[in-house]
Amino acid sequence: MKSAGEILDAVRRVPLADLPTPLQEAPRLATHLGLSKLFVKRDDATGLAMGGNKARKLEYDFAPILEQGCDVVVTVGGAQSNHAVMTAAAARKLGLDVKLVLGGPDFARPRGNLLLDVLYGAELRYLVDDDDNDSLAAAMNGWVGELRAEGRRPYALPIGGSTGAGALGYVRAMRELAPQLGPGPVQVVVAVGSCGTFAGLNLGARLFLPGARIIGISVSRTARRIVQRTAELIAESAGLLGIDSPVPAGALECHDGFHEEYGVATESGTEAILACARLEGLLLDPIYTGKSMAGLFALARGGGLDAGVPVVFLHTGGLPILFAFDAETFGPARVTRVPLRAPPSGPAPLAAPGSSRR
Ligand SMILES: Cc1ncc(COP(=O)(O)O)c(C=O)c1O
């Protein structure tokens, strides 16, 4: 009988990410939160478009795109979508054209990920003030129809790259994490949006890291919707591996109290961002990882984590988003302006005897 690892290796993928990503200890943050051990799994260092979780998913999502001989990839996301920008990067790396349907508050200048979308030469259709998933999907399907009518071979990639295939990227990540951690129980905290990462982690934990408790922190949906969607994705991924899903329906743990509004910075997220930057030199963003770290902080402080069991924070990337925010989001900057020609300090020197002063 084949092992889970052999079964996973038999599924086609296109290498796109720098792997394995490092697992780093964060001792000062652990002390700050009263945890015995805290690690950060640095999936912000996957490389593609400045890194992030989507690189692992896209390795699987791009396999059928290449197999079917498509020449253009169309996908969707919010204004600062990491998935969209990483899809653009992957498409370019593989010699394909890319079209993005994005939506959200209107913008004066492309900043953050929008700037990178421009660099990658992605054509954008922007739904002003509308980032509803159904509106985005409808616009994507319409564009795909237009491209087909023009004789192109488009491929529509759903929001977040969250497909059963994409989730296998995080099944693989759990296989990678197991030897980095060694045996024993562990608590893994992760941001949840379109659910693919969370689905892959849960399935991967059952297969490769059975002592893991996977804790999802929502950045947008209710916990109920997350559990529903995650269960569907796990079933799809398990089907691709040709196994029955080993994750019982009631085993998914997700918290939805830390996001307020999708895309908007929160006070608790900002506190977490500043603590990580100032205690560990670690950067997080306000939309995803700042909020998942805020969830970790709240759980640690409220007794929701076992302080004696190691905690792994999965850093899912998203750092270009930081550059779509102004410094004031994070509090006052400590800047002293020094003029180019500073006047000498102290009293002005007296004129030399005999010199004329005007
Ligand atoms: C930086 C970052 N973290 C976490 C997530 C959530 O991942 P998923 O959509 O697989 O739930 C996303 C999704 O957009 C993301 O961009």
mmCIF file of C-alpha atoms and ligand atoms in Angstrom:
data_model
loop_
_atom_site.group_PDB
_atom_site.id
_atom_site.type_symbol
_atom_site.label_atom_id
_atom_site.label_comp_id
_atom_site.label_asym_id
_atom_site.label_seq_id
_atom_site.Cartn_x
_atom_site.Cartn_y
_atom_site.Cartn_z
ATOM 1 C CA MET A 1 0.000 0.000 0.000
ATOM 2 C CA LYS A 2 1.237 3.498 -0.843
ATOM 3 C CA SER A 3 2.093 5.929 1.969
ATOM 4 C CA ALA A 4 0.326 9.304 2.267
ATOM 5 C CA GLY A 5 3.563 10.970 1.104
ATOM 6 C CA GLU A 6 3.743 8.807 -2.043
ATOM 7 C CA ILE A 7 0.098 9.499 -2.832
ATOM 8 C CA LEU A 8 0.699 13.241 -2.463
ATOM 9 C CA ASP A 9 3.804 13.141 -4.646
ATOM 10 C CA ALA A 10 1.825 11.515 -7.446
ATOM 11 C CA VAL A 11 -0.352 14.645 -7.907
ATOM 12 C CA ARG A 12 1.067 16.974 -10.562
ATOM 13 C CA ARG A 13 2.295 20.375 -9.485
ATOM 14 C CA VAL A 14 4.335 23.180 -10.997
ATOM 15 C CA PRO A 15 7.207 24.348 -8.751
ATOM 16 C CA LEU A 16 6.694 28.044 -7.949
ATOM 17 C CA ALA A 17 7.612 28.498 -4.269
ATOM 18 C CA ASP A 18 10.969 28.599 -2.483
ATOM 19 C CA LEU A 19 10.622 25.583 -0.191
ATOM 20 C CA PRO A 20 11.034 24.573 2.561
ATOM 21 C CA THR A 21 10.287 27.843 4.322
ATOM 22 C CA PRO A 22 12.088 28.430 7.633
ATOM 23 C CA LEU A 23 10.562 27.692 11.031
ATOM 24 C CA GLN A 24 11.878 30.369 13.388
ATOM 25 C CA GLU A 25 11.528 30.722 17.131
ATOM 26 C CA ALA A 26 10.112 33.995 18.518
ATOM 27 C CA PRO A 27 11.259 33.921 22.179
ATOM 28 C CA ARG A 28 10.618 37.567 23.047
ATOM 29 C CA LEU A 29 7.055 37.373 21.736
ATOM 30 C CA ALA A 30 6.549 34.071 23.608
ATOM 31 C CA THR A 31 7.564 35.743 26.890
ATOM 32 C CA HIS A 32 5.303 38.733 26.102
ATOM 33 C CA LEU A 33 2.341 36.334 25.757
ATOM 34 C CA GLY A 34 3.244 33.869 28.537
ATOM 35 C CA LEU A 35 3.788 30.953 26.121
ATOM 36 C CA SER A 36 6.506 28.349 26.639
ATOM 37 C CA LYS A 37 7.465 28.186 22.945
ATOM 38 C CA LEU A 38 6.325 30.195 19.948
ATOM 39 C CA PHE A 39 7.491 29.598 16.380
ATOM 40 C CA VAL A 40 6.780 31.408 13.136
ATOM 41 C CA LYS A 41 6.526 29.318 9.972
ATOM 42 C CA ARG A 42 7.786 31.826 7.414
ATOM 43 C CA ASP A 43 5.499 31.301 4.441
ATOM 44 C CA ASP A 44 5.966 35.001 3.793
ATOM 45 C CA ALA A 45 9.280 33.782 2.396
ATOM 46 C CA THR A 46 7.894 31.620 -0.438
ATOM 47 C CA GLY A 47 9.395 34.082 -2.906
ATOM 48 C CA LEU A 48 6.716 34.582 -5.544
ATOM 49 C CA ALA A 49 5.580 38.267 -5.732
ATOM 50 C CA MET A 50 7.289 38.943 -2.386
ATOM 51 C CA GLY A 51 6.011 35.727 -0.801
ATOM 52 C CA GLY A 52 2.897 34.362 0.867
ATOM 53 C CA ASN A 53 0.638 31.323 1.194
ATOM 54 C CA LYS A 54 -0.736 31.487 -2.346
ATOM 55 C CA ALA A 55 2.526 30.245 -3.850
ATOM 56 C CA ARG A 56 1.982 26.755 -2.411
ATOM 57 C CA LYS A 57 -1.620 26.625 -3.657
ATOM 58 C CA LEU A 58 -0.767 27.938 -7.108
ATOM 59 C CA GLU A 59 1.758 25.121 -7.594
ATOM 60 C CA TYR A 60 -1.261 22.794 -7.801
ATOM 61 C CA ASP A 61 -3.698 25.246 -9.397
ATOM 62 C CA PHE A 62 -1.378 25.905 -12.356
ATOM 63 C CA ALA A 63 -0.891 22.228 -13.266
ATOM 64 C CA PRO A 64 -4.238 21.927 -15.141
ATOM 65 C CA ILE A 65 -3.722 25.394 -16.678
ATOM 66 C CA LEU A 66 -0.560 24.157 -18.370
ATOM 67 C CA GLU A 67 -2.020 20.728 -19.152
ATOM 68 C CA GLN A 68 -5.006 22.281 -20.937
ATOM 69 C CA GLY A 69 -2.770 24.580 -22.999
ATOM 70 C CA CYS A 70 -4.436 27.783 -21.761
ATOM 71 C CA ASP A 71 -2.878 31.095 -22.806
ATOM 72 C CA VAL A 72 -4.476 33.492 -20.312
ATOM 73 C CA VAL A 73 -5.413 33.189 -16.640
ATOM 74 C CA VAL A 74 -8.339 35.189 -15.242
ATOM 75 C CA THR A 75 -8.849 35.483 -11.508
ATOM 76 C CA VAL A 76 -10.552 37.658 -8.895
ATOM 77 C CA GLY A 77 -9.984 39.275 -5.516
ATOM 78 C CA GLY A 78 -10.311 42.336 -3.316
ATOM 79 C CA ALA A 79 -8.391 45.501 -4.170
ATOM 80 C CA GLN A 80 -5.257 44.363 -2.343
ATOM 81 C CA SER A 81 -5.614 40.670 -3.220
ATOM 82 C CA ASN A 82 -2.439 38.695 -2.581
ATOM 83 C CA HIS A 83 -3.905 35.821 -4.551
ATOM 84 C CA ALA A 84 -4.399 38.031 -7.613
ATOM 85 C CA VAL A 85 -0.888 39.454 -7.572
ATOM 86 C CA MET A 86 0.714 36.059 -6.988
ATOM 87 C CA THR A 87 -1.370 34.570 -9.793
ATOM 88 C CA ALA A 88 -0.088 37.374 -12.028
ATOM 89 C CA ALA A 89 3.500 36.570 -11.022
ATOM 90 C CA ALA A 90 3.016 32.840 -11.604
ATOM 91 C CA ALA A 91 1.356 33.416 -14.984
ATOM 92 C CA ARG A 92 4.238 35.628 -16.143
ATOM 93 C CA LYS A 93 6.829 33.150 -14.877
ATOM 94 C CA LEU A 94 5.104 30.462 -16.949
ATOM 95 C CA GLY A 95 4.760 32.647 -20.060
ATOM 96 C CA LEU A 96 1.005 33.300 -19.811
ATOM 97 C CA ASP A 97 -1.147 36.421 -20.049
ATOM 98 C CA VAL A 98 -3.167 37.513 -16.991
ATOM 99 C CA LYS A 99 -6.418 39.404 -16.359
ATOM 100 C CA LEU A 100 -7.641 40.401 -12.904
ATOM 101 C CA VAL A 101 -11.117 41.340 -11.711
ATOM 102 C CA LEU A 102 -10.655 43.266 -8.486
ATOM 103 C CA GLY A 103 -13.123 45.162 -6.368
ATOM 104 C CA GLY A 104 -13.332 47.432 -3.349
ATOM 105 C CA PRO A 105 -13.035 51.079 -2.416
ATOM 106 C CA ASP A 106 -11.909 53.270 -5.306
ATOM 107 C CA PHE A 107 -8.288 54.366 -5.289
ATOM 108 C CA ALA A 108 -6.439 57.424 -6.536
ATOM 109 C CA ARG A 109 -3.128 55.709 -7.215
ATOM 110 C CA PRO A 110 -2.217 52.030 -7.378
ATOM 111 C CA ARG A 111 -0.330 51.255 -4.182
ATOM 112 C CA GLY A 112 0.664 48.039 -2.391
ATOM 113 C CA ASN A 113 -0.357 44.968 -4.388
ATOM 114 C CA LEU A 114 -2.094 47.126 -7.021
ATOM 115 C CA LEU A 115 1.304 48.591 -7.854
ATOM 116 C CA LEU A 116 2.682 45.072 -8.306
ATOM 117 C CA ASP A 117 -0.315 44.143 -10.508
ATOM 118 C CA VAL A 118 0.712 47.033 -12.761
ATOM 119 C CA LEU A 119 4.350 45.875 -12.791
ATOM 120 C CA TYR A 120 3.272 42.389 -13.856
ATOM 121 C CA GLY A 121 1.325 43.929 -16.746
ATOM 122 C CA ALA A 122 -1.979 42.422 -15.603
ATOM 123 C CA GLU A 123 -5.046 43.917 -17.269
ATOM 124 C CA LEU A 124 -7.477 44.996 -14.526
ATOM 125 C CA ARG A 125 -11.234 45.380 -14.380
ATOM 126 C CA TYR A 126 -12.054 47.167 -11.149
ATOM 127 C CA LEU A 127 -15.526 46.948 -9.539
ATOM 128 C CA VAL A 128 -15.721 50.215 -7.649
ATOM 129 C CA ASP A 129 -17.040 49.765 -4.077
ATOM 130 C CA ASP A 130 -18.045 46.154 -4.778
ATOM 131 C CA ASP A 131 -15.919 43.266 -3.545
ATOM 132 C CA ASP A 132 -18.817 40.862 -3.131
ATOM 133 C CA ASN A 133 -17.676 37.362 -4.144
ATOM 134 C CA ASP A 134 -20.701 36.801 -6.426
ATOM 135 C CA SER A 135 -20.174 40.106 -8.290
ATOM 136 C CA LEU A 136 -16.486 39.307 -8.763
ATOM 137 C CA ALA A 137 -17.216 35.779 -10.011
ATOM 138 C CA ALA A 138 -19.880 37.057 -12.435
ATOM 139 C CA ALA A 139 -17.465 39.640 -13.869
ATOM 140 C CA MET A 140 -14.760 36.976 -14.217
ATOM 141 C CA ASN A 141 -17.090 34.584 -16.039
ATOM 142 C CA GLY A 142 -18.214 37.378 -18.360
ATOM 143 C CA TRP A 143 -14.597 38.210 -19.224
ATOM 144 C CA VAL A 144 -13.780 34.552 -19.820
ATOM 145 C CA GLY A 145 -16.690 34.414 -22.314
ATOM 146 C CA GLU A 146 -15.367 37.486 -24.150
ATOM 147 C CA LEU A 147 -11.872 35.999 -24.341
ATOM 148 C CA ARG A 148 -13.215 32.719 -25.756
ATOM 149 C CA ALA A 149 -15.167 34.639 -28.362
ATOM 150 C CA GLU A 150 -11.875 36.318 -29.380
ATOM 151 C CA GLY A 151 -10.278 32.908 -29.900
ATOM 152 C CA ARG A 152 -8.223 32.928 -26.685
ATOM 153 C CA ARG A 153 -7.846 29.932 -24.340
ATOM 154 C CA PRO A 154 -8.689 31.383 -20.893
ATOM 155 C CA TYR A 155 -8.631 29.619 -17.537
ATOM 156 C CA ALA A 156 -10.793 30.956 -14.672
ATOM 157 C CA LEU A 157 -9.191 30.539 -11.269
ATOM 158 C CA PRO A 158 -11.615 31.005 -8.342
ATOM 159 C CA ILE A 159 -11.094 33.469 -5.508
ATOM 160 C CA GLY A 160 -8.095 32.804 -3.280
ATOM 161 C CA GLY A 161 -6.937 29.926 -5.493
ATOM 162 C CA SER A 162 -8.966 27.893 -3.034
ATOM 163 C CA THR A 163 -9.729 24.678 -4.844
ATOM 164 C CA GLY A 164 -9.351 21.089 -3.708
ATOM 165 C CA ALA A 165 -6.127 20.976 -5.701
ATOM 166 C CA GLY A 166 -4.781 24.256 -4.266
ATOM 167 C CA ALA A 167 -5.398 23.048 -0.716
ATOM 168 C CA LEU A 168 -2.949 20.219 -1.367
ATOM 169 C CA GLY A 169 -0.242 22.882 -1.125
ATOM 170 C CA TYR A 170 -0.966 23.045 2.600
ATOM 171 C CA VAL A 171 -1.209 19.287 2.976
ATOM 172 C CA ARG A 172 2.344 19.361 1.670
ATOM 173 C CA ALA A 173 3.218 22.210 4.072
ATOM 174 C CA MET A 174 2.235 19.997 7.023
ATOM 175 C CA ARG A 175 4.499 17.269 5.724
ATOM 176 C CA GLU A 176 7.277 19.883 5.588
ATOM 177 C CA LEU A 177 6.534 21.164 9.100
ATOM 178 C CA ALA A 178 6.492 17.743 10.828
ATOM 179 C CA PRO A 179 10.289 17.135 10.793
ATOM 180 C CA GLN A 180 11.009 20.825 11.491
ATOM 181 C CA LEU A 181 9.055 20.537 14.760
ATOM 182 C CA GLY A 182 9.805 16.990 15.827
ATOM 183 C CA PRO A 183 7.317 14.749 17.638
ATOM 184 C CA GLY A 184 4.761 15.983 20.169
ATOM 185 C CA PRO A 185 1.645 18.109 20.285
ATOM 186 C CA VAL A 186 1.536 21.552 18.672
ATOM 187 C CA GLN A 187 -0.991 24.358 18.162
ATOM 188 C CA VAL A 188 -0.992 26.004 14.721
ATOM 189 C CA VAL A 189 -2.658 29.421 14.283
ATOM 190 C CA VAL A 190 -3.551 30.652 10.772
ATOM 191 C CA ALA A 191 -5.567 33.377 9.015
ATOM 192 C CA VAL A 192 -8.646 32.108 7.144
ATOM 193 C CA GLY A 193 -10.159 33.832 4.103
ATOM 194 C CA SER A 194 -11.251 31.631 1.215
ATOM 195 C CA CYS A 195 -10.463 28.527 3.359
ATOM 196 C CA GLY A 196 -7.963 26.667 1.129
ATOM 197 C CA THR A 197 -5.034 27.067 3.500
ATOM 198 C CA PHE A 198 -7.106 26.040 6.514
ATOM 199 C CA ALA A 199 -8.502 23.027 4.622
ATOM 200 C CA GLY A 200 -5.035 21.870 3.583
ATOM 201 C CA LEU A 201 -3.636 22.292 7.099
ATOM 202 C CA ASN A 202 -6.441 20.232 8.630
ATOM 203 C CA LEU A 203 -6.113 17.426 6.098
ATOM 204 C CA GLY A 204 -2.309 17.573 6.244
ATOM 205 C CA ALA A 205 -2.345 17.428 10.042
ATOM 206 C CA ARG A 206 -4.364 14.196 9.970
ATOM 207 C CA LEU A 207 -1.931 12.665 7.513
ATOM 208 C CA PHE A 208 1.446 13.964 8.709
ATOM 209 C CA LEU A 209 1.200 15.742 12.085
ATOM 210 C CA PRO A 210 -1.465 13.959 14.125
ATOM 211 C CA GLY A 211 -0.619 15.847 17.347
ATOM 212 C CA ALA A 212 -1.538 19.210 15.799
ATOM 213 C CA ARG A 213 -4.483 21.386 16.813
ATOM 214 C CA ILE A 214 -5.249 23.730 13.882
ATOM 215 C CA ILE A 215 -6.776 27.067 14.925
ATOM 216 C CA GLY A 216 -8.260 29.267 12.196
ATOM 217 C CA ILE A 217 -8.760 33.000 12.660
ATOM 218 C CA SER A 218 -11.263 34.468 10.204
ATOM 219 C CA VAL A 219 -10.422 37.657 8.304
ATOM 220 C CA SER A 220 -13.812 37.919 6.606
ATOM 221 C CA ARG A 221 -16.419 35.133 6.906
ATOM 222 C CA THR A 222 -18.402 33.798 9.864
ATOM 223 C CA ALA A 223 -17.027 30.675 11.561
ATOM 224 C CA ARG A 224 -20.108 28.750 10.379
ATOM 225 C CA ARG A 225 -19.467 29.542 6.714
ATOM 226 C CA ILE A 226 -15.801 28.747 7.134
ATOM 227 C CA VAL A 227 -16.507 25.320 8.588
ATOM 228 C CA GLN A 228 -18.937 24.575 5.732
ATOM 229 C CA ARG A 229 -16.576 25.680 2.946
ATOM 230 C CA THR A 230 -13.528 24.068 4.556
ATOM 231 C CA ALA A 231 -15.306 20.713 4.842
ATOM 232 C CA GLU A 232 -16.152 20.892 1.099
ATOM 233 C CA LEU A 233 -12.555 21.664 0.178
ATOM 234 C CA ILE A 234 -11.201 18.877 2.403
ATOM 235 C CA ALA A 235 -13.549 16.401 0.726
ATOM 236 C CA GLU A 236 -12.352 17.610 -2.713
ATOM 237 C CA SER A 237 -8.673 17.368 -1.755
ATOM 238 C CA ALA A 238 -9.125 13.927 -0.215
ATOM 239 C CA GLY A 239 -10.883 12.855 -3.416
ATOM 240 C CA LEU A 240 -7.861 13.967 -5.472
ATOM 241 C CA LEU A 241 -5.665 11.837 -3.216
ATOM 242 C CA GLY A 242 -8.088 8.938 -3.601
ATOM 243 C CA ILE A 243 -8.716 8.672 0.144
ATOM 244 C CA ASP A 244 -11.735 9.122 2.391
ATOM 245 C CA SER A 245 -11.577 12.392 4.331
ATOM 246 C CA PRO A 246 -9.995 11.623 7.697
ATOM 247 C CA VAL A 247 -11.225 14.927 9.205
ATOM 248 C CA PRO A 248 -14.471 14.565 11.202
ATOM 249 C CA ALA A 249 -16.983 17.358 10.551
ATOM 250 C CA GLY A 250 -16.848 18.641 14.134
ATOM 251 C CA ALA A 251 -13.041 18.823 14.273
ATOM 252 C CA LEU A 252 -12.610 22.222 12.591
ATOM 253 C CA GLU A 253 -11.780 25.050 15.015
ATOM 254 C CA CYS A 254 -12.295 28.575 13.752
ATOM 255 C CA HIS A 255 -12.700 31.934 15.536
ATOM 256 C CA ASP A 256 -14.478 34.852 13.876
ATOM 257 C CA GLY A 257 -14.215 37.626 16.457
ATOM 258 C CA PHE A 258 -11.070 39.384 15.266
ATOM 259 C CA HIS A 259 -11.775 40.901 11.857
ATOM 260 C CA GLU A 260 -14.585 43.481 12.195
ATOM 261 C CA GLU A 261 -14.658 44.483 8.514
ATOM 262 C CA TYR A 262 -12.653 42.784 5.765
ATOM 263 C CA GLY A 263 -9.832 44.979 4.526
ATOM 264 C CA VAL A 264 -10.016 47.506 7.360
ATOM 265 C CA ALA A 265 -7.284 47.755 10.011
ATOM 266 C CA THR A 266 -8.389 46.964 13.575
ATOM 267 C CA GLU A 267 -7.055 48.209 16.901
ATOM 268 C CA SER A 268 -6.136 44.697 18.067
ATOM 269 C CA GLY A 269 -4.452 43.965 14.718
ATOM 270 C CA THR A 270 -2.407 47.144 14.964
ATOM 271 C CA GLU A 271 -1.341 46.242 18.507
ATOM 272 C CA ALA A 272 -0.189 42.822 17.241
ATOM 273 C CA ILE A 273 1.648 44.358 14.268
ATOM 274 C CA LEU A 274 3.548 46.782 16.503
ATOM 275 C CA ALA A 275 4.412 44.118 19.099
ATOM 276 C CA CYS A 276 5.798 41.745 16.425
ATOM 277 C CA ALA A 277 7.798 44.498 14.736
ATOM 278 C CA ARG A 278 9.244 45.818 17.987
ATOM 279 C CA LEU A 279 9.857 42.549 19.831
ATOM 280 C CA GLU A 280 10.921 40.293 16.958
ATOM 281 C CA GLY A 281 11.585 42.524 13.940
ATOM 282 C CA LEU A 282 8.755 40.575 12.297
ATOM 283 C CA LEU A 283 6.461 42.312 9.795
ATOM 284 C CA LEU A 284 2.728 41.591 9.519
ATOM 285 C CA ASP A 285 0.004 43.267 7.459
ATOM 286 C CA PRO A 286 -3.262 44.857 8.673
ATOM 287 C CA ILE A 287 -5.678 42.717 6.582
ATOM 288 C CA TYR A 288 -4.544 39.132 7.185
ATOM 289 C CA THR A 289 -1.597 38.337 9.422
ATOM 290 C CA GLY A 290 -2.104 41.295 11.794
ATOM 291 C CA LYS A 291 -5.616 39.994 12.478
ATOM 292 C CA SER A 292 -4.598 36.355 12.845
ATOM 293 C CA MET A 293 -1.833 37.399 15.237
ATOM 294 C CA ALA A 294 -4.413 39.481 17.162
ATOM 295 C CA GLY A 295 -6.416 36.254 17.464
ATOM 296 C CA LEU A 296 -3.352 34.432 18.766
ATOM 297 C CA PHE A 297 -2.743 37.237 21.313
ATOM 298 C CA ALA A 298 -6.357 37.096 22.546
ATOM 299 C CA LEU A 299 -6.367 33.298 22.806
ATOM 300 C CA ALA A 300 -3.033 33.296 24.664
ATOM 301 C CA ARG A 301 -4.218 35.971 27.105
ATOM 302 C CA GLY A 302 -7.664 34.425 27.618
ATOM 303 C CA GLY A 303 -6.462 30.875 28.267
ATOM 304 C CA GLY A 304 -7.555 29.659 24.827
ATOM 305 C CA LEU A 305 -4.120 28.189 24.120
ATOM 306 C CA ASP A 306 -2.288 25.577 26.154
ATOM 307 C CA ALA A 307 0.697 27.654 27.333
ATOM 308 C CA GLY A 308 2.827 24.514 27.817
ATOM 309 C CA VAL A 309 2.374 23.263 24.228
ATOM 310 C CA PRO A 310 4.387 24.878 21.412
ATOM 311 C CA VAL A 311 2.472 27.325 19.220
ATOM 312 C CA VAL A 312 3.233 27.840 15.531
ATOM 313 C CA PHE A 313 2.022 31.035 13.872
ATOM 314 C CA LEU A 314 1.737 30.390 10.150
ATOM 315 C CA HIS A 315 2.906 33.623 8.509
ATOM 316 C CA THR A 316 0.853 33.674 5.323
ATOM 317 C CA GLY A 317 2.556 36.734 3.773
ATOM 318 C CA GLY A 318 0.713 39.744 2.348
ATOM 319 C CA LEU A 319 3.451 42.221 3.180
ATOM 320 C CA PRO A 320 3.043 44.464 0.080
ATOM 321 C CA ILE A 321 -0.307 45.470 1.609
ATOM 322 C CA LEU A 322 1.607 47.407 4.261
ATOM 323 C CA PHE A 323 2.541 49.916 1.558
ATOM 324 C CA ALA A 324 -1.113 50.635 0.804
ATOM 325 C CA PHE A 325 -1.495 52.098 4.313
ATOM 326 C CA ASP A 326 -0.256 55.394 5.724
ATOM 327 C CA ALA A 327 2.140 55.526 8.669
ATOM 328 C CA GLU A 328 -0.591 57.147 10.826
ATOM 329 C CA THR A 329 -2.440 53.803 10.868
ATOM 330 C CA PHE A 330 0.280 52.570 13.196
ATOM 331 C CA GLY A 331 0.579 55.659 15.423
ATOM 332 C CA PRO A 332 2.709 58.773 15.375
ATOM 333 C CA ALA A 333 6.108 58.553 13.733
ATOM 334 C CA ARG A 334 9.091 59.685 15.840
ATOM 335 C CA VAL A 335 10.863 61.962 13.389
ATOM 336 C CA THR A 336 13.026 64.977 14.181
ATOM 337 C CA ARG A 337 13.585 67.068 11.077
ATOM 338 C CA VAL A 338 17.176 68.320 10.762
ATOM 339 C CA PRO A 339 17.486 71.227 8.297
ATOM 340 C CA LEU A 340 20.107 70.842 5.557
ATOM 341 C CA ARG A 341 22.193 73.814 6.895
ATOM 342 C CA ALA A 342 21.649 73.747 10.621
ATOM 343 C CA PRO A 343 22.489 76.988 12.450
ATOM 344 C CA PRO A 344 25.455 76.463 14.782
ATOM 345 C CA SER A 345 24.300 75.768 18.303
ATOM 346 C CA GLY A 346 25.080 78.162 21.150
ATOM 347 C CA PRO A 347 25.524 81.952 20.910
ATOM 348 C CA ALA A 348 26.593 83.399 17.547
ATOM 349 C CA PRO A 349 30.376 84.007 17.420
ATOM 350 C CA LEU A 350 31.481 87.591 17.939
ATOM 351 C CA ALA A 351 32.913 89.339 14.910
ATOM 352 C CA ALA A 352 36.743 89.542 14.875
ATOM 353 C CA PRO A 353 38.131 92.984 15.896
ATOM 354 C CA GLY A 354 38.477 95.223 12.873
ATOM 355 C CA SER A 355 36.050 93.331 10.703
ATOM 356 C CA SER A 356 33.117 95.222 9.385
ATOM 357 C CA ARG A 357 29.678 93.827 10.182
ATOM 358 C CA ARG A 358 26.749 94.955 8.172
HETATM 359 C C1 LIG B 1 -1.748 37.012 3.418
HETATM 360 C C2 LIG B 1 -2.896 36.071 3.441
HETATM 361 N N1 LIG B 1 -3.076 35.325 4.536
HETATM 362 C C3 LIG B 1 -4.099 34.467 4.635
HETATM 363 C C4 LIG B 1 -5.022 34.321 3.630
HETATM 364 C C5 LIG B 1 -6.129 33.346 3.789
HETATM 365 O O1 LIG B 1 -5.890 32.206 3.017
HETATM 366 P P1 LIG B 1 -7.094 31.400 2.402
HETATM 367 O O2 LIG B 1 -7.727 32.261 1.359
HETATM 368 O O3 LIG B 1 -6.479 30.182 1.857
HETATM 369 O O4 LIG B 1 -8.038 31.125 3.516
HETATM 370 C C6 LIG B 1 -4.892 35.082 2.466
HETATM 371 C C7 LIG B 1 -5.892 34.980 1.404
HETATM 372 O O5 LIG B 1 -6.097 35.835 0.620
HETATM 373 C C8 LIG B 1 -3.794 35.963 2.366
HETATM 374 O O6 LIG B 1 -3.608 36.707 1.271
#
